[in-house]
CSV table of C-alpha atoms and ligand atoms in Angstrom, one decimal:
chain,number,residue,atom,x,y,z
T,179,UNK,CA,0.0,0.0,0.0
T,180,UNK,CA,0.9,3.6,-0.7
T,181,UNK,CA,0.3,6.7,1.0
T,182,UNK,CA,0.4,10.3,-0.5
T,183,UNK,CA,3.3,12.0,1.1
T,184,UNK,CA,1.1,15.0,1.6
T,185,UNK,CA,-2.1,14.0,2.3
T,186,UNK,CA,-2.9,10.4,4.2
T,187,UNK,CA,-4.9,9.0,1.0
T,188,UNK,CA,-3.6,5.6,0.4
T,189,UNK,CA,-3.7,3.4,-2.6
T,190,UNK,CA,-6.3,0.9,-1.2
T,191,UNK,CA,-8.9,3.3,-1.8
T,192,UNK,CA,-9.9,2.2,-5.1
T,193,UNK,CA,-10.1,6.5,-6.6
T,194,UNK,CA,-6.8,6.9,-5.0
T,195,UNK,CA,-3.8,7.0,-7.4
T,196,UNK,CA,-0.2,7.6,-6.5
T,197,UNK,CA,2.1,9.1,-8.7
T,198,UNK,CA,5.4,8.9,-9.0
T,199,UNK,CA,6.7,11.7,-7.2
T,200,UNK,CA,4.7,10.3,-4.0
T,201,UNK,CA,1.0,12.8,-4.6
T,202,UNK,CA,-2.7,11.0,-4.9
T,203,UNK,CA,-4.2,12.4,-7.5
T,204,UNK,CA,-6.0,15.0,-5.1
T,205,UNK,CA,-2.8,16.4,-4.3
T,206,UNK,CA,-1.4,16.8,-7.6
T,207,UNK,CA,-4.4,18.4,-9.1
T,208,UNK,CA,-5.1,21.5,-6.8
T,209,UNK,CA,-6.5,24.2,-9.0
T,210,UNK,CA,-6.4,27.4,-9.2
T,211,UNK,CA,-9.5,29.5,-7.8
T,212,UNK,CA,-11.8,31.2,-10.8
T,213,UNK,CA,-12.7,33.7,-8.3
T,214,UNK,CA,-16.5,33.1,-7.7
T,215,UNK,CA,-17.3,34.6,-4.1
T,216,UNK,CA,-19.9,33.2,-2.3
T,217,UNK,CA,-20.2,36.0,0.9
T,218,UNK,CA,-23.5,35.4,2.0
T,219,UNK,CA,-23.8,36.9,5.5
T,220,UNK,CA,-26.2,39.8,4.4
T,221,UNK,CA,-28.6,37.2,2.7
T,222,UNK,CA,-28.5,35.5,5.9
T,223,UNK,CA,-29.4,38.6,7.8
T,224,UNK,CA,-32.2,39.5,6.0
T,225,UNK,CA,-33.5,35.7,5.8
T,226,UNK,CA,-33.9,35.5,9.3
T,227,UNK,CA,-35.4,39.7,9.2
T,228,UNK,CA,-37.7,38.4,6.9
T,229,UNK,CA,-38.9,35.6,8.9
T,230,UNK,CA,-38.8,37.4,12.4
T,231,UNK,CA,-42.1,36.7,13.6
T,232,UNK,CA,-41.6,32.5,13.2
T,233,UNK,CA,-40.3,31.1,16.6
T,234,UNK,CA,-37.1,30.2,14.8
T,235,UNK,CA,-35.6,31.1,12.3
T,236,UNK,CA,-32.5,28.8,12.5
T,237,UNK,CA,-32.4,25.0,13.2
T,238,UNK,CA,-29.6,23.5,14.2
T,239,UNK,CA,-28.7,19.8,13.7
T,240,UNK,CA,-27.1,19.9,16.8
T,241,UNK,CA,-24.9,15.9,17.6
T,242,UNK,CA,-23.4,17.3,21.0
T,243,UNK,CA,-19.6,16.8,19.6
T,244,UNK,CA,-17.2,20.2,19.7
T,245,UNK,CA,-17.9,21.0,15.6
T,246,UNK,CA,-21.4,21.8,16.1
T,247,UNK,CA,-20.9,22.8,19.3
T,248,UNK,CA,-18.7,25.5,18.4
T,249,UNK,CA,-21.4,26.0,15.5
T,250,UNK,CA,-23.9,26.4,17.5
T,251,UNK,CA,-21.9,28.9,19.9
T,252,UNK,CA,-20.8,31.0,16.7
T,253,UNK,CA,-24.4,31.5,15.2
T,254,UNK,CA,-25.5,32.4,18.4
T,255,UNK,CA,-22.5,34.8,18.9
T,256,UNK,CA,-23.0,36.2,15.1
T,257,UNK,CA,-26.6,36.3,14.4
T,258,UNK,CA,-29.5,38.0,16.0
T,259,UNK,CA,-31.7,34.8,15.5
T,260,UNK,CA,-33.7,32.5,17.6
T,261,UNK,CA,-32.4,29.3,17.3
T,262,UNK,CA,-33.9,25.1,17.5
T,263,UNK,CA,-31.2,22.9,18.4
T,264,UNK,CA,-32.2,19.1,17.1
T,265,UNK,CA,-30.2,16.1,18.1
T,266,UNK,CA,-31.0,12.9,16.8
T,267,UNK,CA,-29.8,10.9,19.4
T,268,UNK,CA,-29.2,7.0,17.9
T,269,UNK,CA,-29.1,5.3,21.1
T,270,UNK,CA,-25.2,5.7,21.3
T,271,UNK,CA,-24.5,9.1,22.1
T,272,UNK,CA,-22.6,9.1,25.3
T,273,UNK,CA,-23.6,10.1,28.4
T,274,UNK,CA,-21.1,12.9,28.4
T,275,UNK,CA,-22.6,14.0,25.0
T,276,UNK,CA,-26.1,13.6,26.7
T,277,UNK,CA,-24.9,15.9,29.4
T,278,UNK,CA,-22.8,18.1,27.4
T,279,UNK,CA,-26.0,19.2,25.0
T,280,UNK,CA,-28.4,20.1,28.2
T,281,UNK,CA,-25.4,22.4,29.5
T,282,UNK,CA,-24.5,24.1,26.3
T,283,UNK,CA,-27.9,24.8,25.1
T,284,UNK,CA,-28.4,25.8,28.8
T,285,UNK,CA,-25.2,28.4,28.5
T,286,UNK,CA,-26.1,29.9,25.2
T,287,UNK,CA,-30.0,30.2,26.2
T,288,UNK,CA,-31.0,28.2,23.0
T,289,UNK,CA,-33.9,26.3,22.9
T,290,UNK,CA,-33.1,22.4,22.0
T,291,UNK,CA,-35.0,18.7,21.6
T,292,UNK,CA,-33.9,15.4,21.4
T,293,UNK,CA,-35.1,12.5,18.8
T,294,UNK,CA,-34.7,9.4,19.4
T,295,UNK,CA,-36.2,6.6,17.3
T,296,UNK,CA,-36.8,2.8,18.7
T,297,UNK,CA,-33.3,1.4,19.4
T,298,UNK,CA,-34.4,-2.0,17.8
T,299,UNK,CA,-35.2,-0.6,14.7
T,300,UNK,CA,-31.9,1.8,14.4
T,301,UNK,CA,-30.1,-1.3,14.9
T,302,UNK,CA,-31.7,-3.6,12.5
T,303,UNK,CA,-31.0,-1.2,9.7
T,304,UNK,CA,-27.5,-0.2,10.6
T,305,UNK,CA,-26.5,-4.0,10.7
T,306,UNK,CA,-28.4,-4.7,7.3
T,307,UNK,CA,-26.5,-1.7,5.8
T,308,UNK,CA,-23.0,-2.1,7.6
T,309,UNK,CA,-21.1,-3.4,5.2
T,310,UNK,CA,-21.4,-0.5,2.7
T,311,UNK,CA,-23.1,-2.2,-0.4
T,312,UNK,CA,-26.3,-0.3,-0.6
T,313,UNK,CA,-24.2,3.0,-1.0
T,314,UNK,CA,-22.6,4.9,-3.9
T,315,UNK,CA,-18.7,3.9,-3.6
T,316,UNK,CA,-18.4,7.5,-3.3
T,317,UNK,CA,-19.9,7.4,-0.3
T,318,UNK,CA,-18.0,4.7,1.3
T,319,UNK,CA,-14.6,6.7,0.6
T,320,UNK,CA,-16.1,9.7,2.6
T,321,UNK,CA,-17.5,7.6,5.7
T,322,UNK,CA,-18.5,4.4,7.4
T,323,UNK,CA,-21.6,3.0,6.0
T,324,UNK,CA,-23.2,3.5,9.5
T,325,UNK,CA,-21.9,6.9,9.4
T,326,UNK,CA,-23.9,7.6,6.1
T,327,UNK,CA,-27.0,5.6,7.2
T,328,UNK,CA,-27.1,7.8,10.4
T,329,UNK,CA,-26.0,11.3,8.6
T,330,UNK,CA,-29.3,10.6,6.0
T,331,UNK,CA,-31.4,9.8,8.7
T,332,UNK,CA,-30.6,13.3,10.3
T,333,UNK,CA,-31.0,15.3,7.2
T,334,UNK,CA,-34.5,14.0,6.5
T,335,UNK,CA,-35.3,14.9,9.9
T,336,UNK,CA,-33.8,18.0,9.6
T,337,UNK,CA,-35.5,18.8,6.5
T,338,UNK,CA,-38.8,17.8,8.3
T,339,UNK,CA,-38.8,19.6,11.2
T,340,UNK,CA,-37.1,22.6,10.1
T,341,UNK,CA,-40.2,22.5,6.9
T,342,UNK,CA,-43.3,22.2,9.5
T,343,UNK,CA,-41.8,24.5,11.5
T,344,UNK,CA,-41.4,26.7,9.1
T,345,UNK,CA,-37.9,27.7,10.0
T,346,UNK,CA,-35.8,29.2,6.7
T,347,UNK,CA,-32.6,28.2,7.6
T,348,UNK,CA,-30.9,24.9,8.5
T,349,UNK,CA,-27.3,24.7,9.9
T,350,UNK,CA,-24.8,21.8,9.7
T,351,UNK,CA,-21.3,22.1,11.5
T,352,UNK,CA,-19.6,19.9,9.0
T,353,UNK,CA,-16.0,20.7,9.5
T,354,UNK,CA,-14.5,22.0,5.8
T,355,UNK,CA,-13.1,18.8,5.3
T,356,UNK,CA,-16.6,16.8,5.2
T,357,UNK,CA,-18.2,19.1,2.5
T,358,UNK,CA,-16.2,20.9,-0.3
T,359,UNK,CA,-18.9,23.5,-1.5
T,360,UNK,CA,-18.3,27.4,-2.8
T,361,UNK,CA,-21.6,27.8,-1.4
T,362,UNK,CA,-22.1,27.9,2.5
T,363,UNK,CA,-25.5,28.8,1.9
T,364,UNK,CA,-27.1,26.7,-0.6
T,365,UNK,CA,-31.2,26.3,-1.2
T,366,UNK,CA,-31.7,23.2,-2.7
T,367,UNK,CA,-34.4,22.2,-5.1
T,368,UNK,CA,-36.7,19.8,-3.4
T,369,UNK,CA,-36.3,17.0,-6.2
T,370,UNK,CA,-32.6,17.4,-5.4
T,371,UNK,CA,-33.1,16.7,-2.2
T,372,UNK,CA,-35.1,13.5,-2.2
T,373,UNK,CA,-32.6,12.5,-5.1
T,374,UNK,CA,-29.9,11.9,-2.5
T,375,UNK,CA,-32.0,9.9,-0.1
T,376,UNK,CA,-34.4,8.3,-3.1
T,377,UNK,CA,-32.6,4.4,-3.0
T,378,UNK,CA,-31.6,4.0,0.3
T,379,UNK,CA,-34.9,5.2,1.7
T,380,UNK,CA,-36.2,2.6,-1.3
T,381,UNK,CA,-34.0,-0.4,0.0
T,382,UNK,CA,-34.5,0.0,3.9
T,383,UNK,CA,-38.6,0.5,3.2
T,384,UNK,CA,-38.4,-2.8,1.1
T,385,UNK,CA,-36.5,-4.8,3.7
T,386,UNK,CA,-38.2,-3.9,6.8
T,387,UNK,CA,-41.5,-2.4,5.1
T,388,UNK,CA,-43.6,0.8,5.5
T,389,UNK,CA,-43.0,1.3,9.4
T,390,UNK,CA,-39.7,2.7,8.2
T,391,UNK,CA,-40.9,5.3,5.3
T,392,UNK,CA,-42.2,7.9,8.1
T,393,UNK,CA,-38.3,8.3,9.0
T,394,UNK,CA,-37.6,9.5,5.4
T,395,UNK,CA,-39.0,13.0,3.7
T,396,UNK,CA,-42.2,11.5,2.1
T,397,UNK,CA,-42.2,12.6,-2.1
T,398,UNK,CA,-45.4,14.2,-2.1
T,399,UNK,CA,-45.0,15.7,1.0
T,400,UNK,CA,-42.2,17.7,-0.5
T,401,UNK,CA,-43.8,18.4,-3.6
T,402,UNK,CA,-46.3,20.2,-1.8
T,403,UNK,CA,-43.8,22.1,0.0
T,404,UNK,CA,-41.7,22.8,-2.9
T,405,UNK,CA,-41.9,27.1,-2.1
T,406,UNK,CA,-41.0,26.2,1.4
T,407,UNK,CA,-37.1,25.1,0.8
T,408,UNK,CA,-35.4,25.9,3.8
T,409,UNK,CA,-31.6,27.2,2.9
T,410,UNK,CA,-28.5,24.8,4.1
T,411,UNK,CA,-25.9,27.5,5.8
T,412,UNK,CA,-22.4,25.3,6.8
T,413,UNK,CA,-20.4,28.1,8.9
T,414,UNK,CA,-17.4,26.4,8.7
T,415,UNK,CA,-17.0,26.4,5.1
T,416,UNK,CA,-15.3,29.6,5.1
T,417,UNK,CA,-14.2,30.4,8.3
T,418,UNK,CA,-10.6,29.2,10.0
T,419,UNK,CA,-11.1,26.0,11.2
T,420,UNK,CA,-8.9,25.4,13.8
T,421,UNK,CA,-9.3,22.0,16.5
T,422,UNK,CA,-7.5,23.2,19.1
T,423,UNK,CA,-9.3,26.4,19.2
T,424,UNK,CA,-12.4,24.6,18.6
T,425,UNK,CA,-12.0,22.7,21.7
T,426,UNK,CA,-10.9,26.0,24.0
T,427,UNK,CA,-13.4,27.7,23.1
T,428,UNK,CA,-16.5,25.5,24.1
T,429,UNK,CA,-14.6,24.3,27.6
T,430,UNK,CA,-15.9,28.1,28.1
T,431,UNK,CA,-19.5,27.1,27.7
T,432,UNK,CA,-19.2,23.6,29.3
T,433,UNK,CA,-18.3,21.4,26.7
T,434,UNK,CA,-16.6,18.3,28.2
T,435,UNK,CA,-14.8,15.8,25.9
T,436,UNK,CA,-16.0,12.4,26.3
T,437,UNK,CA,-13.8,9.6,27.1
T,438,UNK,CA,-15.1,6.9,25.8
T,439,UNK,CA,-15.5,7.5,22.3
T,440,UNK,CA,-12.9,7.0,19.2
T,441,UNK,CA,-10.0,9.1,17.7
T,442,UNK,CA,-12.9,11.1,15.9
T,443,UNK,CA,-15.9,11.0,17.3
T,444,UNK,CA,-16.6,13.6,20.5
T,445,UNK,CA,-19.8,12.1,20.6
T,446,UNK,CA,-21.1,9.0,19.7
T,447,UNK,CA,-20.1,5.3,21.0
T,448,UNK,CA,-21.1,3.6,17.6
T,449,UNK,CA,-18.4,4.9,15.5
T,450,UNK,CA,-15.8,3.0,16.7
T,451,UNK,CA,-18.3,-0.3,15.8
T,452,UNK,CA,-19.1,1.6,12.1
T,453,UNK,CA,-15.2,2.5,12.1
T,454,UNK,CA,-13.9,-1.0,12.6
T,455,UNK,CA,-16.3,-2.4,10.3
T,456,UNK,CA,-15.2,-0.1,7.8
T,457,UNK,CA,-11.1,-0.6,7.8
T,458,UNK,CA,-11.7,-4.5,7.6
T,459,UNK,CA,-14.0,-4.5,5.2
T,460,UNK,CA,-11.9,-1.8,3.1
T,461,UNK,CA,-8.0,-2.0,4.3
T,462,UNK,CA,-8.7,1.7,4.7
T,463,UNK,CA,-9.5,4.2,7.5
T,464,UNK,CA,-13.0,6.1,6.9
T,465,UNK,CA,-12.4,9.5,7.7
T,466,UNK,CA,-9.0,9.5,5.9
T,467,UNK,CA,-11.1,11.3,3.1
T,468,UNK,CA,-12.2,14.2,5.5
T,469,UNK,CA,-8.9,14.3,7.1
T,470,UNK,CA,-6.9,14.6,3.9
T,471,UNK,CA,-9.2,17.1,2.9
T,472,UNK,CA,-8.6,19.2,6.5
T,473,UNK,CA,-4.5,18.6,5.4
T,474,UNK,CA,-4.9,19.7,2.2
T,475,UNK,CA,-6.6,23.0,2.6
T,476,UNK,CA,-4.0,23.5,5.4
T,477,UNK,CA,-6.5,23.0,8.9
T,478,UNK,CA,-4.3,20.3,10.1
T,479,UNK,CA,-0.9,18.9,10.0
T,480,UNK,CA,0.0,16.0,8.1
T,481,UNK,CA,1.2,14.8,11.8
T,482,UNK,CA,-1.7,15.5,13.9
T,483,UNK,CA,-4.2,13.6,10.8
T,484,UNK,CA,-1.7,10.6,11.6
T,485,UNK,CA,-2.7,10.8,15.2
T,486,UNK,CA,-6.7,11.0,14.1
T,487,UNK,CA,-6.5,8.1,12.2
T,488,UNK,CA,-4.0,5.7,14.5
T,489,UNK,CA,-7.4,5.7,16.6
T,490,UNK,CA,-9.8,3.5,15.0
T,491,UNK,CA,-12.0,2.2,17.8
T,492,UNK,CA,-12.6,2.8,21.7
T,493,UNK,CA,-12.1,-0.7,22.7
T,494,UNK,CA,-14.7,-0.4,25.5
T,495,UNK,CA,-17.2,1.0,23.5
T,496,UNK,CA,-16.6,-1.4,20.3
T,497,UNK,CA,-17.1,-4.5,22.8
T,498,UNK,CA,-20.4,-3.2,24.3
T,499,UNK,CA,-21.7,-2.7,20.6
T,500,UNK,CA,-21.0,-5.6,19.3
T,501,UNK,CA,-23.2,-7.3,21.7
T,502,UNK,CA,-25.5,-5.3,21.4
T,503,UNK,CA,-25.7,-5.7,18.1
T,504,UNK,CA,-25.9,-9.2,18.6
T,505,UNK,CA,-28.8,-9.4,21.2
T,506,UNK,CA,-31.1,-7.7,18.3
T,507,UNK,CA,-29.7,-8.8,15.1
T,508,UNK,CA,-28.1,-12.5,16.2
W,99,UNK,CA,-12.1,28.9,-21.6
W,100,UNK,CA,-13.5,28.3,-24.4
W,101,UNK,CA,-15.8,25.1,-24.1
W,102,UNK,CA,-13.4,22.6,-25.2
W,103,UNK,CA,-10.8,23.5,-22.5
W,104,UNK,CA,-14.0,23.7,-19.8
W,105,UNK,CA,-14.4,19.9,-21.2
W,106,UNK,CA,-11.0,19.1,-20.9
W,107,UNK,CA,-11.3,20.2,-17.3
W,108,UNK,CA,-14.8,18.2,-16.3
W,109,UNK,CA,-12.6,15.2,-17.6
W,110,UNK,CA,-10.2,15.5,-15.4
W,111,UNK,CA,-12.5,16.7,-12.4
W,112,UNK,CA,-14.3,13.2,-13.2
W,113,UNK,CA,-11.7,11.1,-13.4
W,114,UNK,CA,-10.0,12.5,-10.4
W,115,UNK,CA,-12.6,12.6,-8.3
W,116,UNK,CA,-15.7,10.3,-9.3
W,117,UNK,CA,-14.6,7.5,-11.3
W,118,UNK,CA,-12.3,4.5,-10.3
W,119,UNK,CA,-9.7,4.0,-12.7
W,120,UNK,CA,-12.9,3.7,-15.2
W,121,UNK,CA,-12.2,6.2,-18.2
W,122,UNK,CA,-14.5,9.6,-18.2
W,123,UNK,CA,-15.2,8.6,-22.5
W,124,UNK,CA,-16.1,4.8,-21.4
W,125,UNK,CA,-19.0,6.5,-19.6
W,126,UNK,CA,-22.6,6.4,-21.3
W,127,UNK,CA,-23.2,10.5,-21.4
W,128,UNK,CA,-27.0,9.6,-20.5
W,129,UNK,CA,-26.6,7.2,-17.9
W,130,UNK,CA,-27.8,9.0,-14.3
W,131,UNK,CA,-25.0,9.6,-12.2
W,132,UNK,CA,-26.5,9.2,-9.0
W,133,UNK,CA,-28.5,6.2,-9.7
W,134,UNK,CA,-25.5,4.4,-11.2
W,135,UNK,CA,-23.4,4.9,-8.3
W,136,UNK,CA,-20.6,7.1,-9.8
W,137,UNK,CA,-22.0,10.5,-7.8
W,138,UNK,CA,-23.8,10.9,-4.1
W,139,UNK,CA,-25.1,14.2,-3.4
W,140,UNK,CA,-22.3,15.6,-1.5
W,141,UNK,CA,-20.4,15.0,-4.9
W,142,UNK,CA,-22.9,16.9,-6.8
W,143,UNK,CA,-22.4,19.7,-4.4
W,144,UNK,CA,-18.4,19.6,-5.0
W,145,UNK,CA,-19.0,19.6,-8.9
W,146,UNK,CA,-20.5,22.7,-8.5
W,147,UNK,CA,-17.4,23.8,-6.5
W,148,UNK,CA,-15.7,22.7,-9.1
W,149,UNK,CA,-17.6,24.6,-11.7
W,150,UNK,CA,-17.8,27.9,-10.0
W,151,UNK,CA,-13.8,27.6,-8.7
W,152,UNK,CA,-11.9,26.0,-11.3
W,153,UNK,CA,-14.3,27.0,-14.5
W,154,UNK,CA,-15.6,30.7,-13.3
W,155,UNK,CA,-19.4,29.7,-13.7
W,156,UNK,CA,-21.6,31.5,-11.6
W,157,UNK,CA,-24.0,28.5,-10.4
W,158,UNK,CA,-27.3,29.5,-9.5
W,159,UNK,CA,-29.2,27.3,-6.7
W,160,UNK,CA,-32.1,26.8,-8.5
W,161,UNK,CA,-30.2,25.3,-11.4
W,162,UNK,CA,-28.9,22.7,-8.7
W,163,UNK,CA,-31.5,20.0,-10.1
W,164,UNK,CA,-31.1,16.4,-11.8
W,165,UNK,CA,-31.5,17.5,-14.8
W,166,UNK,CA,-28.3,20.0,-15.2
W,167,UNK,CA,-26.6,17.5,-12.9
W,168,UNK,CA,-27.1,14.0,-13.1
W,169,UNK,CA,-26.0,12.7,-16.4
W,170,UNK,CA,-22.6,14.1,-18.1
W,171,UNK,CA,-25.0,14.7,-21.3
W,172,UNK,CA,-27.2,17.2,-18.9
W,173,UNK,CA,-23.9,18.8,-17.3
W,174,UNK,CA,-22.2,19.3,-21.1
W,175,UNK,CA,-25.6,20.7,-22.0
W,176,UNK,CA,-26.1,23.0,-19.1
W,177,UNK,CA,-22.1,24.3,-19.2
W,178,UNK,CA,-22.9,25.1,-22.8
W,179,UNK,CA,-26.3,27.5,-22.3
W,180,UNK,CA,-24.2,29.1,-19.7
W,181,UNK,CA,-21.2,29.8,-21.6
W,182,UNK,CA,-23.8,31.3,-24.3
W,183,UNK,CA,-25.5,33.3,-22.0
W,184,UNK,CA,-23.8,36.6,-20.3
W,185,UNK,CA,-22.6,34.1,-17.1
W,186,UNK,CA,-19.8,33.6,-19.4
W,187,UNK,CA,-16.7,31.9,-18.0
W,188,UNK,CA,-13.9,34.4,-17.6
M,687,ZN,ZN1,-2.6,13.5,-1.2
């Protein structure tokens, strides 16, 4: 196997190509910025002007790790805007997690809920989708299938809540590494939208049948709401991300880190169990992708992406899933 | 850029970036993208990075849909209108 020299792609990733002067093909293709700016910030102010009188105008999809906790801090800090904090919880957030979003929300007065759906039924479909087939191999180069099962089911209830409550803007702390857009805001077209989630949605609701459609956005439901688009906003997209800072700063507004969970998750138990699964089944780590991405642009050090990725699992934590697992799904 | 050059470009944005090895011309230009596998929708959104960073095409959100984006037939089609309308790469 070989890795980039500046990056930490490696060749077992099957769109991974090492040249000869040691780059992956991501590496050795950087171009050159056009020059389209994306500033946004008074189209945000005025969005949430606009829609003063709703009870929010921002939603938050809010995991309780230090990225969108430090999102969550900096929209508070930057906008005047009432704010929903959402959490889907998956059964595996840990307790510190649990504890850390009742004292942030608490410290930045923002109003927050919790959703949690049946843990048997999480389970069933995260083993039936752990080993990645069902996804786009895209997908699977970006992040454990669990990881992309449990990111899809949060942006269709994002896009729910945030369209009933009629709330214009919804706000992912996706670190710069996770999405590469020129657009921090972005509204997408409803048909997009439903695009992304259209065959999983179709291959969990034909396994396990029609009890599971209500936890995807229904079609006609967002046809009808097709002039009610909420806008995606990702704040970190063009501000300096920095982890370190990241982590100093919420420690100000209570923000523990949780000791039980993996190299890079400050949140949630179950990615060391969708991590593990991940490197055997593909010989490679599943958030080299984002990491190479944060090393690329310059947010971390080759060295300290090393360190990230040296930590697969929490071995605690993997043990306790895997029988769990195993008590619904065996 | 004139269009041949923006192709050139896409090629090399596809083949870096979506496609395993496969060749961008082995492609059928009508197949979806998304429901063959080769895109997800966080990939759509770094296209249009792509196309408004490395090309200098304004991308409008409400030209975000399946059918500027999910075949390379629709994306040739939809970089040409724009390069004959005044959103003319620079
Ligand atoms: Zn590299």
């Amino acid at each position: 196997m070989q890795v980039c020299k500046k990056c930490l792609l490696n060749d077992n990733m099957p769109s991974v190509r090492i040249n000869e002067d040691g780059l992956c093909n991501l590496c050795s293709t950087q171009y050159e910025s056009r020059g389209i700016v994306n500033n946004n910030e008074e189209e945000i102010s005025s969005l949430i002007k606009a829609n003063r009188e709703e009870k929010y105008q921002i939603i938050l999809a809010y995991s309780g790790g230090k990225d969108s906790t430090y999102s969550l801090k900096m929209i508070k800090e930057r906008y005047d805007a009432s704010i929903l904090a959402v959490t889907f919880d998956n059964g595996f957030l840990s307790d510190t997690c649990l504890k850390n979003i009742r004292t942030v929300t608490d410290n930045l007065d923002v109003d927050s809920i919790i959703i949690k759906y049946p843990a048997k039924k999480i389970i069933r479909a995260f083993k039936y989708i752990e080993d990645g087939k069902f996804f786009p191999r895209q997908s699977m180069e970006r992040a454990s299938a669990i990881c992309n099962m449990c990111i899809m089911l949060i942006k269709n209830l994002i896009y729910y809540e945030a369209i009933i409550r009629r709330i214009p803007i919804i706000c992912f702390g996706w670190t710069p590494g996770q999405v590469m857009t020129s657009k921090p805001l972005i509204k997408l077209n409803y048909t997009m939208v439903l695009k992304g989630f259209e065959n999983i949605k179709n291959i969990i609701t034909s396994r396990f049948g029609a009890r599971y459609e209500k936890y995807f956005l229904d079609d006609a439901f967002m046809r009808e709401n097709e002039a009610n688009m909420p806008y995606l906003y990702y704040p970190f997209v063009k501000n300096n991300y920095k982890e370190d800072s990241v982590i100093e700063e919420i420690k100000e507004i209570g923000w523990i880190p949780p000791q039980n969970t993996d190299g890079n998750s400050s949140n949630c138990l179950l990615n060391s169990y969708a991590n593990q699964c991940h490197v055997s089944k593909f010989g490679y780590h599943p958030y080299a992708f984002e990491i190479s991405n944060l090393i690329r642009e310059g947010y971390l050090t080759r060295e300290e992406g090393l360190t990230k990725i040296g930590n697969v699992a929490n071995p605690c934590s993997y043990k306790m899933i895997c029988e769990q697992f195993e008590k619904i799904t065996g | 850029m004139n269009i041949q050059a923006v192709n050139e470009k896409l090629k090399e944005f596809f083949e870096n970036n979506f496609l395993y090895g496969e060749s961008f011309d082995d492609i059928n230009g009508d197949e979806s993208l998304i429901d063959k596998g080769y895109v997800d929708s966080i990939g759509i959104i770094s296209l249009v990075a792509f196309i408004e960073n490395a090309i200098g095409i304004k991308v409008y959100d409400s030209e975000i849909v399946p059918e500027n984006f999910d075949s390379i037939n629709s994306i040739y089609a939809y970089l040409k209108k724009k390069m004959n309308t005044q959103d003319k790469a620079v």
